[in-house]
mmCIF file of C-alpha atoms in Angstrom:
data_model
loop_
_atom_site.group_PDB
_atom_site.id
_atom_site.type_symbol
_atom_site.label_atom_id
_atom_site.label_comp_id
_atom_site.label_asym_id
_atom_site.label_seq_id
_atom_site.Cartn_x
_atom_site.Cartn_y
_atom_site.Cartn_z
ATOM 1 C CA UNK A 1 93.307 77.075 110.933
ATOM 2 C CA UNK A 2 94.930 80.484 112.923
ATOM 3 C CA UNK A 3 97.066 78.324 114.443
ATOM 4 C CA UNK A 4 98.616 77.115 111.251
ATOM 5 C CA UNK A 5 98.259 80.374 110.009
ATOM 6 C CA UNK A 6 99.906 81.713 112.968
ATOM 7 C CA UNK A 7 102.771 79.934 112.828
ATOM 8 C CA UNK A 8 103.624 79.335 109.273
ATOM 9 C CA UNK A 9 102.701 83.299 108.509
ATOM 10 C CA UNK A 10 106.333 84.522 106.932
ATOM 11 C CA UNK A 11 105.214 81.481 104.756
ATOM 12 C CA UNK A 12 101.858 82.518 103.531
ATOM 13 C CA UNK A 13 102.727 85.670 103.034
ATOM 14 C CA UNK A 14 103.667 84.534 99.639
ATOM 15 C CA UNK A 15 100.363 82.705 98.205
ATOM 16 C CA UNK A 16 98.374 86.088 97.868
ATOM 17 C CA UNK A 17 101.544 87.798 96.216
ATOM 18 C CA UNK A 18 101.547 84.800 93.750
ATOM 19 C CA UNK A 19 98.229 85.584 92.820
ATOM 20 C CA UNK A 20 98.284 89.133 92.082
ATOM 21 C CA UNK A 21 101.649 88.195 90.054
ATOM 22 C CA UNK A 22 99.172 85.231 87.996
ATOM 23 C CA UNK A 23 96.784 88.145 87.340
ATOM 24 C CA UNK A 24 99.351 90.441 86.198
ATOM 25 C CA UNK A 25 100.638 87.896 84.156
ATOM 26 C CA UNK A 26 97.050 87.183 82.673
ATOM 27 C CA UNK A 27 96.527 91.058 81.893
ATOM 28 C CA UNK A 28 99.639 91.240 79.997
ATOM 29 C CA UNK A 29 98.904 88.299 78.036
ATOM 30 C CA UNK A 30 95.213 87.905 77.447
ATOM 31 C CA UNK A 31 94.313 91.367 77.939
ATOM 32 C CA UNK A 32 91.447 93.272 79.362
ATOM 33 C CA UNK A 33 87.901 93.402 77.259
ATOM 34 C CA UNK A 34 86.502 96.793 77.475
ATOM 35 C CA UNK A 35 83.075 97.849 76.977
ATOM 36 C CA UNK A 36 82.266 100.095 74.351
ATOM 37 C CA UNK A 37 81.489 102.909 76.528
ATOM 38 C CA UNK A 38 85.551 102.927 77.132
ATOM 39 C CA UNK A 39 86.390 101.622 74.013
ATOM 40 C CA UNK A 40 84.488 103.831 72.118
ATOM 41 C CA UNK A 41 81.889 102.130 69.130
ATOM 42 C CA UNK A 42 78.007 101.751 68.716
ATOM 43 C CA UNK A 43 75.547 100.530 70.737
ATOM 44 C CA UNK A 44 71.949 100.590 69.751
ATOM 45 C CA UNK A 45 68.077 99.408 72.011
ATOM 46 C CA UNK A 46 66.173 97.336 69.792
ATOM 47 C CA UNK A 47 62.657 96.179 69.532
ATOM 48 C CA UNK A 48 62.643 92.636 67.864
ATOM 49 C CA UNK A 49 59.756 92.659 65.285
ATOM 50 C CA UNK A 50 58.035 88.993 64.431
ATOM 51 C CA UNK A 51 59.937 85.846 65.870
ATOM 52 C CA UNK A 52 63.172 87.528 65.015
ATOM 53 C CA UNK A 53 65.478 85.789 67.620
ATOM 54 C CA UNK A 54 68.763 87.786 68.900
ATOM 55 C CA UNK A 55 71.087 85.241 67.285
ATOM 56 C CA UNK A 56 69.487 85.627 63.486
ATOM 57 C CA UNK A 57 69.471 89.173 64.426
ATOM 58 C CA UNK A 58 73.453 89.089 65.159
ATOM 59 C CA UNK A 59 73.889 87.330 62.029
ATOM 60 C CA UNK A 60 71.849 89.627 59.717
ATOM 61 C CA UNK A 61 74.102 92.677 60.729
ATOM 62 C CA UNK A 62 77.145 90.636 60.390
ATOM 63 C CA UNK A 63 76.515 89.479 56.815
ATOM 64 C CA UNK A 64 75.317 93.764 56.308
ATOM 65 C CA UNK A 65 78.122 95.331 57.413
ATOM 66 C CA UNK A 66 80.688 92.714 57.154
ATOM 67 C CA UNK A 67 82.065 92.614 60.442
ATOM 68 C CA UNK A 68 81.988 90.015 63.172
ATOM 69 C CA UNK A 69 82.860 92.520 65.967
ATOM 70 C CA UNK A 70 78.962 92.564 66.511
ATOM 71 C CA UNK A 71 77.740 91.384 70.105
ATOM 72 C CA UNK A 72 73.729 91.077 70.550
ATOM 73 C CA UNK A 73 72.418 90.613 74.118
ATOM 74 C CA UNK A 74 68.422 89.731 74.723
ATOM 75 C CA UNK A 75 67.136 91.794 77.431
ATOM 76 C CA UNK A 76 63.717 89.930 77.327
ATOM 77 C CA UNK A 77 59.920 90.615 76.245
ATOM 78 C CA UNK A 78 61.587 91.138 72.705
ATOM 79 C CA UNK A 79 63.912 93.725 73.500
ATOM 80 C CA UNK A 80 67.769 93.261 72.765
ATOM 81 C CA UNK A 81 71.165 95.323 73.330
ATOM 82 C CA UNK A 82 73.538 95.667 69.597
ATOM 83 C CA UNK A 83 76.789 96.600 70.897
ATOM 84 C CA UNK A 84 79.595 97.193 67.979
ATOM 85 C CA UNK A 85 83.194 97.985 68.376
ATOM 86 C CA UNK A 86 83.087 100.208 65.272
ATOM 87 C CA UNK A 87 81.321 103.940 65.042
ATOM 88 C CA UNK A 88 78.268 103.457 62.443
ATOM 89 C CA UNK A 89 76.456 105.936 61.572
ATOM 90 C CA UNK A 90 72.709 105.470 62.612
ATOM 91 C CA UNK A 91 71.102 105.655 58.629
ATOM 92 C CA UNK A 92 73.572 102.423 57.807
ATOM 93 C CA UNK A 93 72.538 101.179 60.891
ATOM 94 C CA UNK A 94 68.901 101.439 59.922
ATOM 95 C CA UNK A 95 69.397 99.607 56.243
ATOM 96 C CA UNK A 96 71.410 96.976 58.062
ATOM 97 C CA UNK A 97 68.466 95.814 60.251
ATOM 98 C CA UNK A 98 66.444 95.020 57.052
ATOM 99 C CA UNK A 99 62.907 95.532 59.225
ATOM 100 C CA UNK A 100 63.893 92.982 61.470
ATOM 101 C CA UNK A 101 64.131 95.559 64.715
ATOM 102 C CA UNK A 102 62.835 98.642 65.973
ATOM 103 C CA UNK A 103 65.252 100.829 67.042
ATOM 104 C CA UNK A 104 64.316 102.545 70.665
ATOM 105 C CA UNK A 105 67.986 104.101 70.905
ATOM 106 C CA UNK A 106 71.278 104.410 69.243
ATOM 107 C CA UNK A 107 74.270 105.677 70.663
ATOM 108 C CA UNK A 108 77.934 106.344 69.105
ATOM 109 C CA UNK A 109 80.951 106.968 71.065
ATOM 110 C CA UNK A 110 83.543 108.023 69.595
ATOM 111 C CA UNK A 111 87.457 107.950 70.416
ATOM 112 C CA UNK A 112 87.735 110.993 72.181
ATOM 113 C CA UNK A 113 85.338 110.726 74.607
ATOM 114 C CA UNK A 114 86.630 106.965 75.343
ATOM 115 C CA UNK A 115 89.884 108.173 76.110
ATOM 116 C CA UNK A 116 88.377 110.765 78.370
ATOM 117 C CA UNK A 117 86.496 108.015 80.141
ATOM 118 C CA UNK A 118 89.547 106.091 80.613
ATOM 119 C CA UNK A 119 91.765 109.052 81.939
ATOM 120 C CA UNK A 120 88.937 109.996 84.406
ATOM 121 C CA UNK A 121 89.069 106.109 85.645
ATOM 122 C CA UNK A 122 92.746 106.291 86.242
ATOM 123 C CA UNK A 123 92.817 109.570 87.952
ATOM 124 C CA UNK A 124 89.144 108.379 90.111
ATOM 125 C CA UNK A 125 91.931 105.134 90.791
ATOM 126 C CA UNK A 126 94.741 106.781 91.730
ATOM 127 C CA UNK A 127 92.889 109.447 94.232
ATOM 128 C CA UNK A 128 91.163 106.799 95.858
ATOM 129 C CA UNK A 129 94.521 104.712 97.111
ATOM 130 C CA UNK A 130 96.522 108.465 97.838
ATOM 131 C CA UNK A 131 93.257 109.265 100.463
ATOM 132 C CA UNK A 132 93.326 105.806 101.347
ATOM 133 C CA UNK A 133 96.930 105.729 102.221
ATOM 134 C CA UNK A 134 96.592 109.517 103.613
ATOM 135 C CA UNK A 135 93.535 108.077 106.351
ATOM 136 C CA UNK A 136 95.340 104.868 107.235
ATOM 137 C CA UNK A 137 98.610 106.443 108.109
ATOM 138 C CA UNK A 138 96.613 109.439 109.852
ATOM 139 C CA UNK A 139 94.929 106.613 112.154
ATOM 140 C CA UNK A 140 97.521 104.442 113.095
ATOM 141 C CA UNK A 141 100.332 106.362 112.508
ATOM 142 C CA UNK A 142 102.829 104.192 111.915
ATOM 143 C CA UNK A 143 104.559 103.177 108.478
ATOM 144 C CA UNK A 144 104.553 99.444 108.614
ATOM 145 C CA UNK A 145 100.550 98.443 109.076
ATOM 146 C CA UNK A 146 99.620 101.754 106.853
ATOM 147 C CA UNK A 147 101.766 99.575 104.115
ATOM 148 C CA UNK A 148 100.629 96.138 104.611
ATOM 149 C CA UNK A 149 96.656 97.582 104.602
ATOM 150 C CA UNK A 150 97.618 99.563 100.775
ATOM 151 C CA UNK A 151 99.599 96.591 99.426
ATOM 152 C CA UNK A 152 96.438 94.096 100.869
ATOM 153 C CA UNK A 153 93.894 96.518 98.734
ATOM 154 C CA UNK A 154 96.511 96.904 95.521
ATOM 155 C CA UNK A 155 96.582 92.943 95.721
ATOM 156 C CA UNK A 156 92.297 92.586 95.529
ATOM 157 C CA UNK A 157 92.379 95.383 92.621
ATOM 158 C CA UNK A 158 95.254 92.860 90.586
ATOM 159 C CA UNK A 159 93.187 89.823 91.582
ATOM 160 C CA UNK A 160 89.868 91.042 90.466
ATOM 161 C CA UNK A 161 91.093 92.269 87.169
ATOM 162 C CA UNK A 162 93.013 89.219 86.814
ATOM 163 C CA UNK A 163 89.760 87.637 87.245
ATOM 164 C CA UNK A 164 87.700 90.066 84.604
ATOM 165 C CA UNK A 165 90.124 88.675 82.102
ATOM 166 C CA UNK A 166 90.228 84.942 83.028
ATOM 167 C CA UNK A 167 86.342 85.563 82.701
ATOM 168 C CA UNK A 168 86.525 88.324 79.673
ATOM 169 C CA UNK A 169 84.331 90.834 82.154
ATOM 170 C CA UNK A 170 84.617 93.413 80.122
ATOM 171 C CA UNK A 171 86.112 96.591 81.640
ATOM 172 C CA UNK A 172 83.612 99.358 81.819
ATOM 173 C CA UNK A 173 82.250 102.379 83.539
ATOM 174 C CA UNK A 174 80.060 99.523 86.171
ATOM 175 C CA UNK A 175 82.647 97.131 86.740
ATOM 176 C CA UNK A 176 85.418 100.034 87.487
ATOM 177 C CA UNK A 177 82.726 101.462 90.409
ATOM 178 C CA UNK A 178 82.604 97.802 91.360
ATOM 179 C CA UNK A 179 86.703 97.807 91.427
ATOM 180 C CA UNK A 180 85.962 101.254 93.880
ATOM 181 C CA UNK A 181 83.623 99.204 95.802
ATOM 182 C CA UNK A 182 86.320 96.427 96.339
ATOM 183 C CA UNK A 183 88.908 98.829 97.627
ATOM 184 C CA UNK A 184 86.266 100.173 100.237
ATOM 185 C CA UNK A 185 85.651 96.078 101.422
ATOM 186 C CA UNK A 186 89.624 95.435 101.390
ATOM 187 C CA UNK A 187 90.018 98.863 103.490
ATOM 188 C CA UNK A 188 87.269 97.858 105.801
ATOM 189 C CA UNK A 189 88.951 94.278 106.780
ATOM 190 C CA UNK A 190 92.041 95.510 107.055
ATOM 191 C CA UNK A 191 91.767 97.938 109.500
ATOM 192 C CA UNK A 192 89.448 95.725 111.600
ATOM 193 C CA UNK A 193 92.871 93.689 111.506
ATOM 194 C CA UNK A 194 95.216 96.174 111.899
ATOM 195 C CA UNK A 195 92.918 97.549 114.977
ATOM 196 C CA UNK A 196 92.396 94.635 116.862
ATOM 197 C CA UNK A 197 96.070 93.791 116.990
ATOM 198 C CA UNK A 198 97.909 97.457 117.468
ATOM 199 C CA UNK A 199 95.103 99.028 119.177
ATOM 200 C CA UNK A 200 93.580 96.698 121.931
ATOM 201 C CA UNK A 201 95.591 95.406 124.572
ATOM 202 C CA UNK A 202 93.540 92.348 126.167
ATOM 203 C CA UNK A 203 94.421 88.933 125.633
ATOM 204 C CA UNK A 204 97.352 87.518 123.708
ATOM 205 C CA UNK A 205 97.753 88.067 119.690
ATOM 206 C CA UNK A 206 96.447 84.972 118.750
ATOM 207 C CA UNK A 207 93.049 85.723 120.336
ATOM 208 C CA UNK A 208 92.549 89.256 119.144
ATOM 209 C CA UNK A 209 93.503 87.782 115.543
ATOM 210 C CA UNK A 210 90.631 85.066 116.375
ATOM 211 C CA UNK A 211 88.227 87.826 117.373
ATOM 212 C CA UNK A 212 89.324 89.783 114.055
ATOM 213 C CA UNK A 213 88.945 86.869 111.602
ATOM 214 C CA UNK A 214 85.517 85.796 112.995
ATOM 215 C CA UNK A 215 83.840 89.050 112.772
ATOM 216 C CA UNK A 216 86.031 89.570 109.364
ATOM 217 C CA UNK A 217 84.886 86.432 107.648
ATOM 218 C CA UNK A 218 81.649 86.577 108.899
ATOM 219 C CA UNK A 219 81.570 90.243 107.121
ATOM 220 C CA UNK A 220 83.204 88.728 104.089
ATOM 221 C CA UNK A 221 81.216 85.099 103.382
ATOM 222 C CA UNK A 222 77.894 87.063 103.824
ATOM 223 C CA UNK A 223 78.593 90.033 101.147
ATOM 224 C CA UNK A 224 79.871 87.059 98.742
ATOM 225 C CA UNK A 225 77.016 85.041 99.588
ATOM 226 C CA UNK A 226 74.693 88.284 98.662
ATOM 227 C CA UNK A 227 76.956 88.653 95.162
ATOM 228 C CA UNK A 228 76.360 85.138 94.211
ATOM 229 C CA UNK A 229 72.727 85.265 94.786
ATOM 230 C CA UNK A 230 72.400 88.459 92.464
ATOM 231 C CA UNK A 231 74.655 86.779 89.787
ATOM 232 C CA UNK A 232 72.952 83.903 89.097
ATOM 233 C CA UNK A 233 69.474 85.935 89.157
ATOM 234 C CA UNK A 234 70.813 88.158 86.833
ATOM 235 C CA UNK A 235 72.018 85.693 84.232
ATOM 236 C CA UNK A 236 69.227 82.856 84.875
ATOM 237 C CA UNK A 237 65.932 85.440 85.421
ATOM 238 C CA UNK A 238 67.100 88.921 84.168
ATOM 239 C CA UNK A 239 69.842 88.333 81.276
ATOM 240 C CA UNK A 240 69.376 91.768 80.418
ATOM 241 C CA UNK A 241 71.011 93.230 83.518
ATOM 242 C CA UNK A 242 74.216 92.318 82.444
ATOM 243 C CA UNK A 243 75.622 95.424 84.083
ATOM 244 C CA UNK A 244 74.392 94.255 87.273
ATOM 245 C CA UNK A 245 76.100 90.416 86.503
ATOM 246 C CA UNK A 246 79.334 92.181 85.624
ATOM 247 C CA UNK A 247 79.606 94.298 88.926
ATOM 248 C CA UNK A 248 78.345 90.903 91.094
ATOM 249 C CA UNK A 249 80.916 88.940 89.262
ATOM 250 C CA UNK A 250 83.868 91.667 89.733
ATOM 251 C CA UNK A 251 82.891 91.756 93.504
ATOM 252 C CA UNK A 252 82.815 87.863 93.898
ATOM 253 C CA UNK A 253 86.314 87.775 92.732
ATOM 254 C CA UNK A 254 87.602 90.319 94.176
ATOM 255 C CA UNK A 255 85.790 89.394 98.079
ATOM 256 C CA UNK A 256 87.652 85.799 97.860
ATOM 257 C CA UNK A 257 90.741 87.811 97.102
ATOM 258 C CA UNK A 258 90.286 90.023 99.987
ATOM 259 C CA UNK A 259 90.100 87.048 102.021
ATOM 260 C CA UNK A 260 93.292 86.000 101.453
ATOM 261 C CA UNK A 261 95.563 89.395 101.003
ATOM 262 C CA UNK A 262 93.931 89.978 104.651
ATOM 263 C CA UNK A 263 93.900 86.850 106.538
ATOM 264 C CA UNK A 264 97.585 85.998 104.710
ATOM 265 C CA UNK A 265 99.432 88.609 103.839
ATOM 266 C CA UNK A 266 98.328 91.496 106.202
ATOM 267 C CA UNK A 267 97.803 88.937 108.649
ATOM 268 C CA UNK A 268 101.310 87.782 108.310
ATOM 269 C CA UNK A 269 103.241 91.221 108.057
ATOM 270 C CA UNK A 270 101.471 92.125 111.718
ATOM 271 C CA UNK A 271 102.119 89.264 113.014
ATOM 272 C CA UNK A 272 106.043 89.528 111.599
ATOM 273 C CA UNK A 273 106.145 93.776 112.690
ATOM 274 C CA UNK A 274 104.687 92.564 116.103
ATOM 275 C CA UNK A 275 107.312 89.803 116.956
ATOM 276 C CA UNK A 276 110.152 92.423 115.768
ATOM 277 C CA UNK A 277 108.162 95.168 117.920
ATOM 278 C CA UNK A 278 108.679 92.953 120.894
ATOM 279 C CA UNK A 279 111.961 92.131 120.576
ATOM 280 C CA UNK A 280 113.052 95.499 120.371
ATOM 281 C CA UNK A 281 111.533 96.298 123.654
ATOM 282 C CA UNK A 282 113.420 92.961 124.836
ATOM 283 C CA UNK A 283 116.548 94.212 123.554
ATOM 284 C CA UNK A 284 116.030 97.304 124.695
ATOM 285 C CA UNK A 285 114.849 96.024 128.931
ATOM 286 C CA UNK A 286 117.806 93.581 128.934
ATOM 287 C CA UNK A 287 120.168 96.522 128.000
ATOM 288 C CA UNK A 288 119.144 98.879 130.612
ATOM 289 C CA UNK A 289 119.266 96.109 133.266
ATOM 290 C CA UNK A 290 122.690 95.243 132.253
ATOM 291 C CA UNK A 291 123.705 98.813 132.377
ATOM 292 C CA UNK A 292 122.116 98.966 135.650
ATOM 293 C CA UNK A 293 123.917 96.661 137.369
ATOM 294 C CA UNK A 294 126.941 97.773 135.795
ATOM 295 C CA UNK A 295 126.286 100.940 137.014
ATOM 296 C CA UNK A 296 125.804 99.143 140.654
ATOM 297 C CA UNK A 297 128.529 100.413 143.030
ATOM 298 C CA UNK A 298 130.039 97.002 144.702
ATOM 299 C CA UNK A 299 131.396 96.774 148.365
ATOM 300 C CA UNK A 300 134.888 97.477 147.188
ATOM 301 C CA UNK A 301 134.035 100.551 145.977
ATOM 302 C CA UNK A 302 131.791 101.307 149.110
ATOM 303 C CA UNK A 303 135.291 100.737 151.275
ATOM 304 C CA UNK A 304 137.083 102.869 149.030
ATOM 305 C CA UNK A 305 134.944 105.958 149.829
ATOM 306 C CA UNK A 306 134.892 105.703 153.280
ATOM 307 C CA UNK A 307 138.678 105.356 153.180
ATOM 308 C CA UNK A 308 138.642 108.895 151.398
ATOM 309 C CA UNK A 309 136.313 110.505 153.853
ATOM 310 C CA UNK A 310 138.505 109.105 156.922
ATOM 311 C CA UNK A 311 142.241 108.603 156.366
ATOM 312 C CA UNK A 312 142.622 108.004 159.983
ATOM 313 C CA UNK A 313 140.336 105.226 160.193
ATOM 314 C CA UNK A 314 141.596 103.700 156.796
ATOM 315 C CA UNK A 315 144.830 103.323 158.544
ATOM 316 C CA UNK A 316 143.896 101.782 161.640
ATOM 317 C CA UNK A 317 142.319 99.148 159.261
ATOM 318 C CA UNK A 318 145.612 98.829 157.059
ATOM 319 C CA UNK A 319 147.349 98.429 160.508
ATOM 320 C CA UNK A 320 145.076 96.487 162.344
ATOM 321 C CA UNK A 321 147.476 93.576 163.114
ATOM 322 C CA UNK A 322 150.243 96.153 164.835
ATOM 323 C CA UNK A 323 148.734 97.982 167.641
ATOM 324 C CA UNK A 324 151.608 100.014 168.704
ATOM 325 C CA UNK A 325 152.145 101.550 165.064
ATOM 326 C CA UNK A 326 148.556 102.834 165.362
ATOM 327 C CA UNK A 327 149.026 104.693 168.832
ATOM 328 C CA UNK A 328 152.511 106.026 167.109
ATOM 329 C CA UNK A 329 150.283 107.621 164.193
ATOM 330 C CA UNK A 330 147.280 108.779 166.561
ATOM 331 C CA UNK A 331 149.867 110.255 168.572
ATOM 332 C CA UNK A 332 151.529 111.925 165.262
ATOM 333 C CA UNK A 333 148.410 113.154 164.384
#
């Protein structure tokens, strides 16, 4: 598998990119559910009274209020979540229920306080890639890898929201700390990359990429493995954690994306910047030893500055093949 990757990596550079442009493409055009704790709305605890199940219950406030934007979740031993999109007062809340439920808790958010939420999330985004870039460029300092490791994190933030709305995850303040959890896992791979190939020198780039991708992989399957496992016992034994299901889900996705942005794309730019690296410093050896021997004075030239140093001698040479000229000009002399 490196091999092929190795060889064909200008190539799969492209399959990760294609991905994050699908997800982009899936935001604009399906859109992103959020949770009514960004979107603003209701959302109420609930004690089911009788054999009241969480269905009739969704129905009963449907036909009360008119509305269908009502979402009921059982959270087990008779307890359910009431989430609505619109702000209802608590009293017409009440009268809706018809002494079907207990309410434990009722919460409205309104607009304001949404739109704070979602501000804070952009600017909690935004700081987290400028110290990202900051620490990346600090360690390695150079331009190229400190690129390819914030365009391989950018590319598992697309993916996984590209996911959330394939899915209809709904956006909210747990699955954006699992999005700040995903850029810490894309960070993490990616400089265990980007360090095994710039900053150790034994063995050839192919085997410190091996190295890499084993102990990457092994890093990656193994906190996937852990998501799925906490999925499926959310949503098979513990349906009421669905906070926990949304951040395992968001992770999921987003780990299988990280596998590819790092073992494709960041994989492939290194390998790229390291080929041009080295052909610089080819470039630059075969110039110097060109200009060296240019530089190389030849035995023509060596005869020409003796000739300068002694005249005399120089002439004995020119008039080696008439001996009596030379005693006339020694005797000139």
């Amino acid at each position: 598998m490196l091999e092929k990757t190795m060889e064909n990596h200008k190539i799969l550079i492209i399959i990760p990119i294609i991905l994050a442009l699908l997800s982009l493409f899936l935001l604009a055009f399906n859109g992103l559910e959020q949770g009514v704790d960004l979107k603003g709305g209701s959302q109420a605890e609930l004690e089911l009274l009788g054999s009241v199940s969480p269905t009739e219950l969704e129905q009963t406030l449907n036909q009360e209020l008119n509305t269908n934007n009502i979402k009921v979740t059982s959270n087990g031993n008779n307890k359910a979540t009431v989430e609505l999109e619109n702000s209802i007062n608590s009293s017409t809340f009440t009268s809706a229920i018809n002494g079907k439920a207990k309410i434990i808790s009722y919460n409205e958010i309104g607009p304001v306080l949404s739109e704070e939420a979602m501000e804070q999330i952009y600017i909690a985004m935004l700081f987290a890639f400028i110290f990202m870039a900051i620490t990346v460029f600090i360690v390695f300092r150079e331009p190229v890898p400190s690129i390819a490791i914030i365009l391989a994190a950018l590319c598992d933030i697309v993916i996984a929201l590209g996911g959330m709305s394939l899915f209809k995850i709904p956006l909210s303040i747990a699955s954006v700390g699992a999005l700040l959890m995903l850029i810490g896992y894309s960070v993490d791979t990616d400089i265990l990359l980007t360090t095994r190939l710039l900053k150790r020198r034994e063995g050839t780039v192919e085997e410190r990429a091996r190295n890499a991708m084993h102990t990457g992989l092994t890093m990656s399957f193994a906190s996937i493995v852990a998501m799925t496992i906490l999925f499926v016992v959310t949503i098979l034994i513990m349906p009421e954690a669905d906070t926990l299901s949304n951040i395992s889900a968001v992770l999921v996705i987003g780990l299988i994306g990280d596998i590819l942005s790092t073992w494709l794309m960041n994989l492939g730019i290194l390998k790229s910047y390291i080929d041009w690296r080295q052909s610089k410093k080819q470039e630059k050896y075969s110039l110097s030893s060109s200009t060296a021997k240019s530089n190389k004075p030849t035995k023509s030239d060596k005869l020409d500055k003796s000739d300068e140093k002694n005249p005399n001698q120089s002439l004995k040479i020119d008039l080696k093949g008439n001996p009596n000229m030379i005693l006339k000009k020694e005797k000139i002399n």
